[in-house]
Amino acid sequence: MTLEVPLLPMLTAEEQVALDVWSTGVATDDHPVRHARAMLEGRGVLPIAALAEAEPGRRIQAAGIVTHRQRPRTAMGVTFLNLEDETGMLNVIVSKGLWAHARQVARHSPALVVRGMLQRTPEGVIAVLADKLERFDVPSPRSRDFA
């Protein structure tokens, strides 16, 4: 008696990255946000790398996986987030008022679409002073959160 192994359908790249993130917490060959880029571009969401060329003081939208959340005691209630997309990392500044208004989304969303004012220091550090946070559903590892 011979057993035939059933042929399973191949995973799509999006399914593969989702399984990688689910099983190991990382995706070494791909990035989950890349698979949502067309939808994000349709909404006017810029890749993080494009913010290096964008005009400071301009209201922009960016999206990515939340890698860190931290609220230092010395920051008077301001929370700092780091977002990562397939092109880079972004610092996000969340005021005490926005954090209170969007607390559930801000604290629990593994990925976010952030709208806010683009800031750039003379040294070239880029940040967004957020005025809106929106949940963004992509496969994401858990963020490292510091109180």
Short mmCIF file of C-alpha atoms in Angstrom, two decimals:
data_model
loop_
_atom_site.label_atom_id
_atom_site.label_comp_id
_atom_site.label_asym_id
_atom_site.label_seq_id
_atom_site.Cartn_x
_atom_site.Cartn_y
_atom_site.Cartn_z
CA MET A 1 0.00 0.00 0.00
CA THR A 2 1.47 3.37 -1.00
CA LEU A 3 0.51 6.65 0.53
CA GLU A 4 0.26 9.68 -1.63
CA VAL A 5 1.23 12.93 -0.02
CA PRO A 6 -1.39 15.57 -0.72
CA LEU A 7 -0.15 18.57 -2.64
CA LEU A 8 -0.76 21.75 -0.76
CA PRO A 9 -1.12 25.10 -2.49
CA MET A 10 1.90 27.37 -2.35
CA LEU A 11 1.71 30.26 0.07
CA THR A 12 1.53 33.77 -1.32
CA ALA A 13 4.33 36.13 -0.30
CA GLU A 14 1.86 37.91 2.00
CA GLU A 15 0.84 34.62 3.66
CA GLN A 16 4.50 33.62 4.06
CA VAL A 17 5.48 36.87 5.77
CA ALA A 18 2.42 36.61 8.04
CA LEU A 19 3.42 33.08 9.07
CA ASP A 20 7.05 34.12 9.61
CA VAL A 21 5.98 36.96 11.91
CA TRP A 22 3.47 34.74 13.72
CA SER A 23 5.92 31.91 14.31
CA THR A 24 9.19 33.76 14.96
CA GLY A 25 8.30 37.41 15.52
CA VAL A 26 10.36 38.52 12.50
CA ALA A 27 10.28 38.32 8.73
CA THR A 28 13.84 38.13 7.44
CA ASP A 29 13.16 38.25 3.69
CA ASP A 30 10.19 40.59 3.51
CA HIS A 31 8.22 43.21 5.43
CA PRO A 32 4.47 43.04 6.14
CA VAL A 33 3.88 46.71 5.28
CA ARG A 34 5.20 46.17 1.74
CA HIS A 35 2.10 44.09 0.96
CA ALA A 36 -0.18 46.98 1.92
CA ARG A 37 1.82 49.68 0.11
CA ALA A 38 -0.56 50.06 -2.85
CA MET A 39 -3.51 50.60 -0.49
CA LEU A 40 -1.48 53.02 1.63
CA GLU A 41 -0.33 55.03 -1.41
CA GLY A 42 -3.96 55.26 -2.51
CA ARG A 43 -4.68 56.95 0.84
CA GLY A 44 -1.74 59.35 0.49
CA VAL A 45 0.40 57.54 3.09
CA LEU A 46 4.10 58.09 2.40
CA PRO A 47 6.84 55.49 2.83
CA ILE A 48 9.03 56.45 5.78
CA ALA A 49 12.10 56.87 3.55
CA ALA A 50 10.22 59.52 1.53
CA LEU A 51 9.93 61.72 4.63
CA ALA A 52 13.63 62.61 4.29
CA GLU A 53 12.67 64.64 1.20
CA ALA A 54 9.33 65.99 2.44
CA GLU A 55 9.03 69.58 3.62
CA PRO A 56 9.23 70.02 7.42
CA GLY A 57 6.10 71.60 8.90
CA ARG A 58 3.91 69.79 6.38
CA ARG A 59 1.09 67.50 7.53
CA ILE A 60 1.87 63.96 6.37
CA GLN A 61 0.67 60.40 6.88
CA ALA A 62 2.97 57.46 7.51
CA ALA A 63 2.28 53.88 8.52
CA GLY A 64 4.18 51.03 10.07
CA ILE A 65 4.58 48.42 12.72
CA VAL A 66 4.96 49.81 16.24
CA THR A 67 8.35 48.65 17.49
CA HIS A 68 8.49 50.73 20.72
CA ARG A 69 6.21 52.72 22.97
CA GLN A 70 7.75 54.72 25.76
CA ARG A 71 6.62 57.43 28.15
CA PRO A 72 9.51 58.74 30.23
CA ARG A 73 8.49 60.27 33.55
CA THR A 74 10.33 63.43 32.56
CA ALA A 75 8.23 63.86 29.37
CA MET A 76 5.18 65.29 31.19
CA GLY A 77 2.76 62.76 29.68
CA VAL A 78 4.17 62.76 26.13
CA THR A 79 4.53 59.28 24.63
CA PHE A 80 7.10 58.35 22.00
CA LEU A 81 6.46 55.64 19.44
CA ASN A 82 8.71 54.15 16.80
CA LEU A 83 7.18 52.92 13.54
CA GLU A 84 8.88 50.66 11.02
CA ASP A 85 7.89 50.07 7.41
CA GLU A 86 9.72 48.38 4.57
CA THR A 87 11.81 51.53 4.00
CA GLY A 88 12.89 52.61 7.47
CA MET A 89 12.08 53.79 10.99
CA LEU A 90 10.15 56.85 12.18
CA ASN A 91 9.93 58.63 15.52
CA VAL A 92 6.37 59.61 16.48
CA ILE A 93 5.53 62.09 19.24
CA VAL A 94 2.10 61.63 20.82
CA SER A 95 0.84 64.45 23.04
CA LYS A 96 -0.83 63.78 26.36
CA GLY A 97 -4.17 64.90 24.88
CA LEU A 98 -3.98 62.67 21.80
CA TRP A 99 -2.90 59.72 23.94
CA ALA A 100 -5.97 60.23 26.16
CA HIS A 101 -8.27 60.60 23.13
CA ALA A 102 -6.90 57.59 21.19
CA ARG A 103 -5.69 55.51 24.15
CA GLN A 104 -7.02 52.12 23.03
CA VAL A 105 -5.66 52.46 19.51
CA ALA A 106 -2.37 53.96 20.72
CA ARG A 107 -1.72 51.32 23.39
CA HIS A 108 -2.94 48.17 21.68
CA SER A 109 -2.54 48.47 17.91
CA PRO A 110 0.42 46.47 16.62
CA ALA A 111 0.63 48.80 13.61
CA LEU A 112 -0.60 52.35 13.01
CA VAL A 113 -1.32 54.93 10.37
CA VAL A 114 -0.15 58.22 11.84
CA ARG A 115 -1.08 61.70 10.64
CA GLY A 116 0.80 64.71 11.88
CA MET A 117 3.29 67.50 11.34
CA LEU A 118 6.67 66.49 9.97
CA GLN A 119 9.66 67.69 11.98
CA ARG A 120 13.34 67.47 11.08
CA THR A 121 16.24 68.52 13.31
CA PRO A 122 19.35 70.20 11.88
CA GLU A 123 21.09 66.84 12.39
CA GLY A 124 18.52 65.18 10.09
CA VAL A 125 16.47 63.31 12.71
CA ILE A 126 12.90 62.97 11.44
CA ALA A 127 9.82 62.84 13.67
CA VAL A 128 6.11 63.32 13.32
CA LEU A 129 4.12 65.25 15.91
CA ALA A 130 0.96 63.14 15.68
CA ASP A 131 -2.55 64.58 15.56
CA LYS A 132 -4.34 61.35 14.56
CA LEU A 133 -3.67 57.64 15.16
CA GLU A 134 -5.48 54.88 13.31
CA ARG A 135 -5.21 51.12 13.69
CA PHE A 136 -3.49 49.42 10.76
CA ASP A 137 -3.91 45.67 10.38
CA VAL A 138 -0.79 43.88 9.16
CA PRO A 139 0.99 40.87 10.67
CA SER A 140 3.10 42.37 13.44
CA PRO A 141 5.29 41.19 16.29
CA ARG A 142 4.63 42.60 19.75
CA SER A 143 6.17 45.99 20.43
CA ARG A 144 8.60 46.65 23.25
CA ASP A 145 6.81 48.99 25.60
CA PHE A 146 8.47 51.01 28.35
CA ALA A 147 6.51 52.96 30.95
#
